[in-house]
């Protein structure tokens, strides 16, 4: 799958491959702190890559020895995530954009036999998004429906001038749906996997990111 707005960290060997491999490994997943930390590390790597596309300005800096010119970020983005699975990835992105404002969404998928997958959104707390750079952080981009529904809900708080989606692992189906629904979005992935199974889980994937990071839901 190729698209000018699609960027995949593991397409080139780097530390991202190592972090993604640990997230997938059933022999490592039992360590929830390590799992969260690897999500956070990938958030940092994704934030760094996204930062290369953002506007900068030339500014003067005084060192102990001289004055010099350098490039400084013009504005901080808004970082949005879906609770709860998105929190470690969100934290990693916030480590680099440490003055950014935030938007939080409570959304979950409803699975019933013989019915199409439904997404319920019960909570949205957003800052003003008008003319902002928005980064949507979601560790697992499976169907893409939760992310798209969340984004469309955010639009009542303003239309961002630029949209970035940051995910650790995605399916081709999810990426395709996202590009259809938010064609202007730049998509940044740790890895692009093979397919979705009949339960809309990413294969090979890594399992349930929220449960692995914070414990199983009841």
mmCIF file of C-alpha atoms in Angstrom:
data_model
loop_
_atom_site.group_PDB
_atom_site.id
_atom_site.type_symbol
_atom_site.label_atom_id
_atom_site.label_comp_id
_atom_site.label_asym_id
_atom_site.label_seq_id
_atom_site.Cartn_x
_atom_site.Cartn_y
_atom_site.Cartn_z
ATOM 1 C CA UNK A 1 0.000 0.000 0.000
ATOM 2 C CA UNK A 2 1.462 3.334 -1.100
ATOM 3 C CA UNK A 3 0.157 6.867 -0.681
ATOM 4 C CA UNK A 4 1.986 10.186 -0.516
ATOM 5 C CA UNK A 5 0.462 10.913 2.902
ATOM 6 C CA UNK A 6 1.258 7.465 4.363
ATOM 7 C CA UNK A 7 4.457 7.062 6.402
ATOM 8 C CA UNK A 8 5.557 3.778 8.049
ATOM 9 C CA UNK A 9 8.430 3.825 10.555
ATOM 10 C CA UNK A 10 9.300 0.132 10.272
ATOM 11 C CA UNK A 11 9.620 0.337 6.483
ATOM 12 C CA UNK A 12 13.227 1.327 7.250
ATOM 13 C CA UNK A 13 15.092 -0.624 9.979
ATOM 14 C CA UNK A 14 15.369 1.459 13.147
ATOM 15 C CA UNK A 15 14.617 1.309 16.865
ATOM 16 C CA UNK A 16 10.943 1.477 15.905
ATOM 17 C CA UNK A 17 11.198 -2.132 14.696
ATOM 18 C CA UNK A 18 12.566 -3.188 18.081
ATOM 19 C CA UNK A 19 9.828 -1.416 20.039
ATOM 20 C CA UNK A 20 7.053 -2.812 17.822
ATOM 21 C CA UNK A 21 8.516 -6.323 18.111
ATOM 22 C CA UNK A 22 8.443 -6.124 21.916
ATOM 23 C CA UNK A 23 4.834 -4.917 21.845
ATOM 24 C CA UNK A 24 3.858 -7.961 19.776
ATOM 25 C CA UNK A 25 5.857 -10.556 21.728
ATOM 26 C CA UNK A 26 3.668 -12.698 24.013
ATOM 27 C CA UNK A 27 6.740 -13.341 26.173
ATOM 28 C CA UNK A 28 7.138 -9.609 26.833
ATOM 29 C CA UNK A 29 3.489 -8.497 26.970
ATOM 30 C CA UNK A 30 2.999 -9.705 30.554
ATOM 31 C CA UNK A 31 5.113 -6.723 31.692
ATOM 32 C CA UNK A 32 2.482 -3.980 31.454
ATOM 33 C CA UNK A 33 4.916 -1.222 32.427
ATOM 34 C CA UNK A 34 7.260 -2.225 29.601
ATOM 35 C CA UNK A 35 4.300 -2.422 27.224
ATOM 36 C CA UNK A 36 3.192 1.115 28.135
ATOM 37 C CA UNK A 37 6.753 2.398 27.842
ATOM 38 C CA UNK A 38 7.159 0.952 24.348
ATOM 39 C CA UNK A 39 3.921 2.635 23.261
ATOM 40 C CA UNK A 40 5.273 5.867 24.713
ATOM 41 C CA UNK A 41 8.600 5.455 22.905
ATOM 42 C CA UNK A 42 6.813 4.973 19.601
ATOM 43 C CA UNK A 43 4.773 8.087 20.348
ATOM 44 C CA UNK A 44 8.035 9.981 20.724
ATOM 45 C CA UNK A 45 9.373 8.647 17.423
ATOM 46 C CA UNK A 46 6.131 9.481 15.619
ATOM 47 C CA UNK A 47 6.121 12.983 17.130
ATOM 48 C CA UNK A 48 9.667 13.548 15.902
ATOM 49 C CA UNK A 49 8.744 12.515 12.355
ATOM 50 C CA UNK A 50 5.602 14.673 12.379
ATOM 51 C CA UNK A 51 7.642 17.638 13.621
ATOM 52 C CA UNK A 52 9.584 17.647 10.345
ATOM 53 C CA UNK A 53 6.421 18.703 8.478
ATOM 54 C CA UNK A 54 5.545 21.605 10.777
ATOM 55 C CA UNK A 55 6.341 25.319 10.294
ATOM 56 C CA UNK A 56 9.494 26.831 11.821
ATOM 57 C CA UNK A 57 10.867 30.320 12.159
ATOM 58 C CA UNK A 58 14.406 31.663 12.383
ATOM 59 C CA UNK A 59 15.250 33.024 15.821
ATOM 60 C CA UNK A 60 18.327 34.166 17.698
ATOM 61 C CA UNK A 61 19.817 32.212 20.601
ATOM 62 C CA UNK A 62 22.554 33.438 22.928
ATOM 63 C CA UNK A 63 24.992 30.773 24.132
ATOM 64 C CA UNK A 64 27.703 31.359 26.775
ATOM 65 C CA UNK A 65 30.124 32.007 23.888
ATOM 66 C CA UNK A 66 28.203 33.719 21.087
ATOM 67 C CA UNK A 67 24.920 34.563 19.435
ATOM 68 C CA UNK A 68 23.534 32.317 16.707
ATOM 69 C CA UNK A 69 20.498 31.754 14.517
ATOM 70 C CA UNK A 70 18.414 28.589 14.736
ATOM 71 C CA UNK A 71 15.022 27.203 13.720
ATOM 72 C CA UNK A 72 12.231 27.136 16.313
ATOM 73 C CA UNK A 73 8.747 25.642 16.102
ATOM 74 C CA UNK A 74 6.143 28.281 15.251
ATOM 75 C CA UNK A 75 3.192 26.673 17.030
ATOM 76 C CA UNK A 76 2.302 23.682 19.167
ATOM 77 C CA UNK A 77 -0.237 21.167 17.841
ATOM 78 C CA UNK A 78 -3.342 19.885 19.594
ATOM 79 C CA UNK A 79 -2.987 16.236 20.632
ATOM 80 C CA UNK A 80 -6.174 14.146 20.663
ATOM 81 C CA UNK A 81 -6.597 10.562 21.828
ATOM 82 C CA UNK A 82 -9.248 7.961 22.551
ATOM 83 C CA UNK A 83 -9.409 6.767 26.156
ATOM 84 C CA UNK A 84 -8.005 4.483 27.560
ATOM 85 C CA UNK A 85 -5.747 2.619 25.136
ATOM 86 C CA UNK A 86 -4.425 5.826 23.589
ATOM 87 C CA UNK A 87 -2.939 7.272 26.777
ATOM 88 C CA UNK A 88 0.623 5.857 26.579
ATOM 89 C CA UNK A 89 0.965 6.843 22.910
ATOM 90 C CA UNK A 90 -0.485 10.272 23.751
ATOM 91 C CA UNK A 91 2.053 10.653 26.579
ATOM 92 C CA UNK A 92 4.918 9.914 24.200
ATOM 93 C CA UNK A 93 3.751 12.550 21.729
ATOM 94 C CA UNK A 94 3.242 15.045 24.556
ATOM 95 C CA UNK A 95 6.815 14.431 25.743
ATOM 96 C CA UNK A 96 7.986 16.140 22.548
ATOM 97 C CA UNK A 97 5.188 18.694 22.105
ATOM 98 C CA UNK A 98 5.191 19.559 25.790
ATOM 99 C CA UNK A 99 3.229 22.805 25.490
ATOM 100 C CA UNK A 100 0.451 21.325 23.351
ATOM 101 C CA UNK A 101 -3.229 21.471 24.306
ATOM 102 C CA UNK A 102 -5.243 18.261 24.400
ATOM 103 C CA UNK A 103 -8.532 16.711 23.326
ATOM 104 C CA UNK A 104 -9.923 13.508 24.869
ATOM 105 C CA UNK A 105 -12.584 11.172 23.515
ATOM 106 C CA UNK A 106 -14.421 8.302 25.163
ATOM 107 C CA UNK A 107 -15.402 5.894 22.376
ATOM 108 C CA UNK A 108 -15.797 2.142 22.210
ATOM 109 C CA UNK A 109 -16.976 -0.462 19.773
ATOM 110 C CA UNK A 110 -20.112 -2.515 20.312
ATOM 111 C CA UNK A 111 -19.933 -6.091 19.063
ATOM 112 C CA UNK A 112 -23.120 -8.089 18.670
ATOM 113 C CA UNK A 113 -23.659 -11.297 16.748
ATOM 114 C CA UNK A 114 -24.877 -10.927 13.169
ATOM 115 C CA UNK A 115 -24.710 -7.126 13.267
ATOM 116 C CA UNK A 116 -22.287 -4.624 11.799
ATOM 117 C CA UNK A 117 -19.678 -3.239 14.173
ATOM 118 C CA UNK A 118 -21.010 -0.099 15.895
ATOM 119 C CA UNK A 119 -19.050 2.710 17.541
ATOM 120 C CA UNK A 120 -20.426 4.543 20.570
ATOM 121 C CA UNK A 121 -18.951 7.898 21.574
ATOM 122 C CA UNK A 122 -19.962 9.001 25.064
ATOM 123 C CA UNK A 123 -17.409 11.662 25.978
ATOM 124 C CA UNK A 124 -15.610 14.494 24.207
ATOM 125 C CA UNK A 125 -13.571 17.229 25.886
ATOM 126 C CA UNK A 126 -11.862 19.432 23.326
ATOM 127 C CA UNK A 127 -9.950 22.657 23.123
ATOM 128 C CA UNK A 128 -10.527 25.029 20.193
ATOM 129 C CA UNK A 129 -9.396 23.302 16.987
ATOM 130 C CA UNK A 130 -9.956 26.161 14.529
ATOM 131 C CA UNK A 131 -6.931 26.606 12.265
ATOM 132 C CA UNK A 132 -4.810 24.311 14.465
ATOM 133 C CA UNK A 133 -2.488 21.426 13.674
ATOM 134 C CA UNK A 134 -4.246 18.341 15.058
ATOM 135 C CA UNK A 135 -2.549 15.032 15.881
ATOM 136 C CA UNK A 136 -4.944 12.111 16.430
ATOM 137 C CA UNK A 137 -3.209 9.416 18.489
ATOM 138 C CA UNK A 138 -4.648 5.893 18.447
ATOM 139 C CA UNK A 139 -2.377 2.870 18.995
ATOM 140 C CA UNK A 140 -4.410 0.393 16.917
ATOM 141 C CA UNK A 141 -5.983 1.580 13.665
ATOM 142 C CA UNK A 142 -8.200 -1.439 12.942
ATOM 143 C CA UNK A 143 -11.405 -0.505 11.100
ATOM 144 C CA UNK A 144 -10.712 3.215 11.499
ATOM 145 C CA UNK A 145 -14.337 3.818 12.490
ATOM 146 C CA UNK A 146 -13.636 4.951 16.069
ATOM 147 C CA UNK A 147 -11.043 7.440 14.904
ATOM 148 C CA UNK A 148 -13.179 8.834 12.085
ATOM 149 C CA UNK A 149 -16.263 9.171 14.295
ATOM 150 C CA UNK A 150 -14.185 10.868 16.987
ATOM 151 C CA UNK A 151 -12.678 13.292 14.476
ATOM 152 C CA UNK A 152 -16.061 14.223 13.041
ATOM 153 C CA UNK A 153 -17.307 14.877 16.567
ATOM 154 C CA UNK A 154 -14.333 17.160 17.194
ATOM 155 C CA UNK A 155 -15.191 19.327 14.194
ATOM 156 C CA UNK A 156 -17.873 21.149 16.156
ATOM 157 C CA UNK A 157 -14.947 22.679 18.060
ATOM 158 C CA UNK A 158 -13.387 24.043 14.872
ATOM 159 C CA UNK A 159 -11.796 22.903 11.624
ATOM 160 C CA UNK A 160 -8.063 22.187 11.945
ATOM 161 C CA UNK A 161 -5.772 23.408 9.188
ATOM 162 C CA UNK A 162 -3.733 20.210 9.234
ATOM 163 C CA UNK A 163 -4.513 16.681 10.440
ATOM 164 C CA UNK A 164 -2.027 13.967 11.373
ATOM 165 C CA UNK A 165 -2.967 10.454 12.483
ATOM 166 C CA UNK A 166 -0.391 8.637 14.629
ATOM 167 C CA UNK A 167 -0.878 4.894 15.164
ATOM 168 C CA UNK A 168 1.415 2.085 16.259
ATOM 169 C CA UNK A 169 -0.146 -0.674 14.139
ATOM 170 C CA UNK A 170 -2.747 -0.384 11.375
ATOM 171 C CA UNK A 171 -4.634 -2.627 8.987
ATOM 172 C CA UNK A 172 -4.866 -1.877 5.255
ATOM 173 C CA UNK A 173 -8.660 -1.761 5.632
ATOM 174 C CA UNK A 174 -8.421 0.859 8.381
ATOM 175 C CA UNK A 175 -5.987 3.007 6.427
ATOM 176 C CA UNK A 176 -8.181 2.841 3.321
ATOM 177 C CA UNK A 177 -11.291 3.848 5.297
ATOM 178 C CA UNK A 178 -9.416 6.678 6.981
ATOM 179 C CA UNK A 179 -8.137 8.014 3.664
ATOM 180 C CA UNK A 180 -11.664 7.909 2.234
ATOM 181 C CA UNK A 181 -13.215 9.739 5.187
ATOM 182 C CA UNK A 182 -10.380 12.167 6.029
ATOM 183 C CA UNK A 183 -8.476 12.468 2.730
ATOM 184 C CA UNK A 184 -6.431 15.423 3.951
ATOM 185 C CA UNK A 185 -4.927 13.437 6.848
ATOM 186 C CA UNK A 186 -1.247 12.545 6.989
ATOM 187 C CA UNK A 187 -1.014 8.995 8.373
ATOM 188 C CA UNK A 188 2.010 8.001 10.475
ATOM 189 C CA UNK A 189 2.357 4.341 11.465
ATOM 190 C CA UNK A 190 4.736 2.192 13.414
ATOM 191 C CA UNK A 191 3.763 -0.768 11.231
ATOM 192 C CA UNK A 192 1.187 -1.699 8.599
ATOM 193 C CA UNK A 193 -0.103 -5.243 9.111
ATOM 194 C CA UNK A 194 -1.691 -7.817 6.825
ATOM 195 C CA UNK A 195 -5.465 -7.741 7.360
ATOM 196 C CA UNK A 196 -8.442 -7.684 9.729
ATOM 197 C CA UNK A 197 -9.974 -10.973 10.855
ATOM 198 C CA UNK A 198 -13.694 -11.724 11.121
ATOM 199 C CA UNK A 199 -13.828 -9.953 14.508
ATOM 200 C CA UNK A 200 -12.150 -6.827 13.092
ATOM 201 C CA UNK A 201 -8.895 -7.495 14.957
ATOM 202 C CA UNK A 202 -5.600 -6.644 13.254
ATOM 203 C CA UNK A 203 -3.556 -9.678 12.148
ATOM 204 C CA UNK A 204 -0.795 -10.330 13.143
ATOM 205 C CA UNK A 205 -1.375 -7.341 15.441
ATOM 206 C CA UNK A 206 -0.577 -7.550 19.130
ATOM 207 C CA UNK A 207 -3.880 -8.171 20.906
ATOM 208 C CA UNK A 208 -5.882 -5.615 22.895
ATOM 209 C CA UNK A 209 -3.611 -2.629 23.552
ATOM 210 C CA UNK A 210 -5.842 -1.217 26.288
ATOM 211 C CA UNK A 211 -5.996 -4.491 28.214
ATOM 212 C CA UNK A 212 -2.257 -5.088 27.872
ATOM 213 C CA UNK A 213 -1.454 -1.576 29.089
ATOM 214 C CA UNK A 214 -4.002 -1.238 31.897
ATOM 215 C CA UNK A 215 -5.506 -4.652 32.660
ATOM 216 C CA UNK A 216 -8.484 -6.585 31.276
ATOM 217 C CA UNK A 217 -11.910 -4.955 31.160
ATOM 218 C CA UNK A 218 -14.874 -6.578 32.890
#
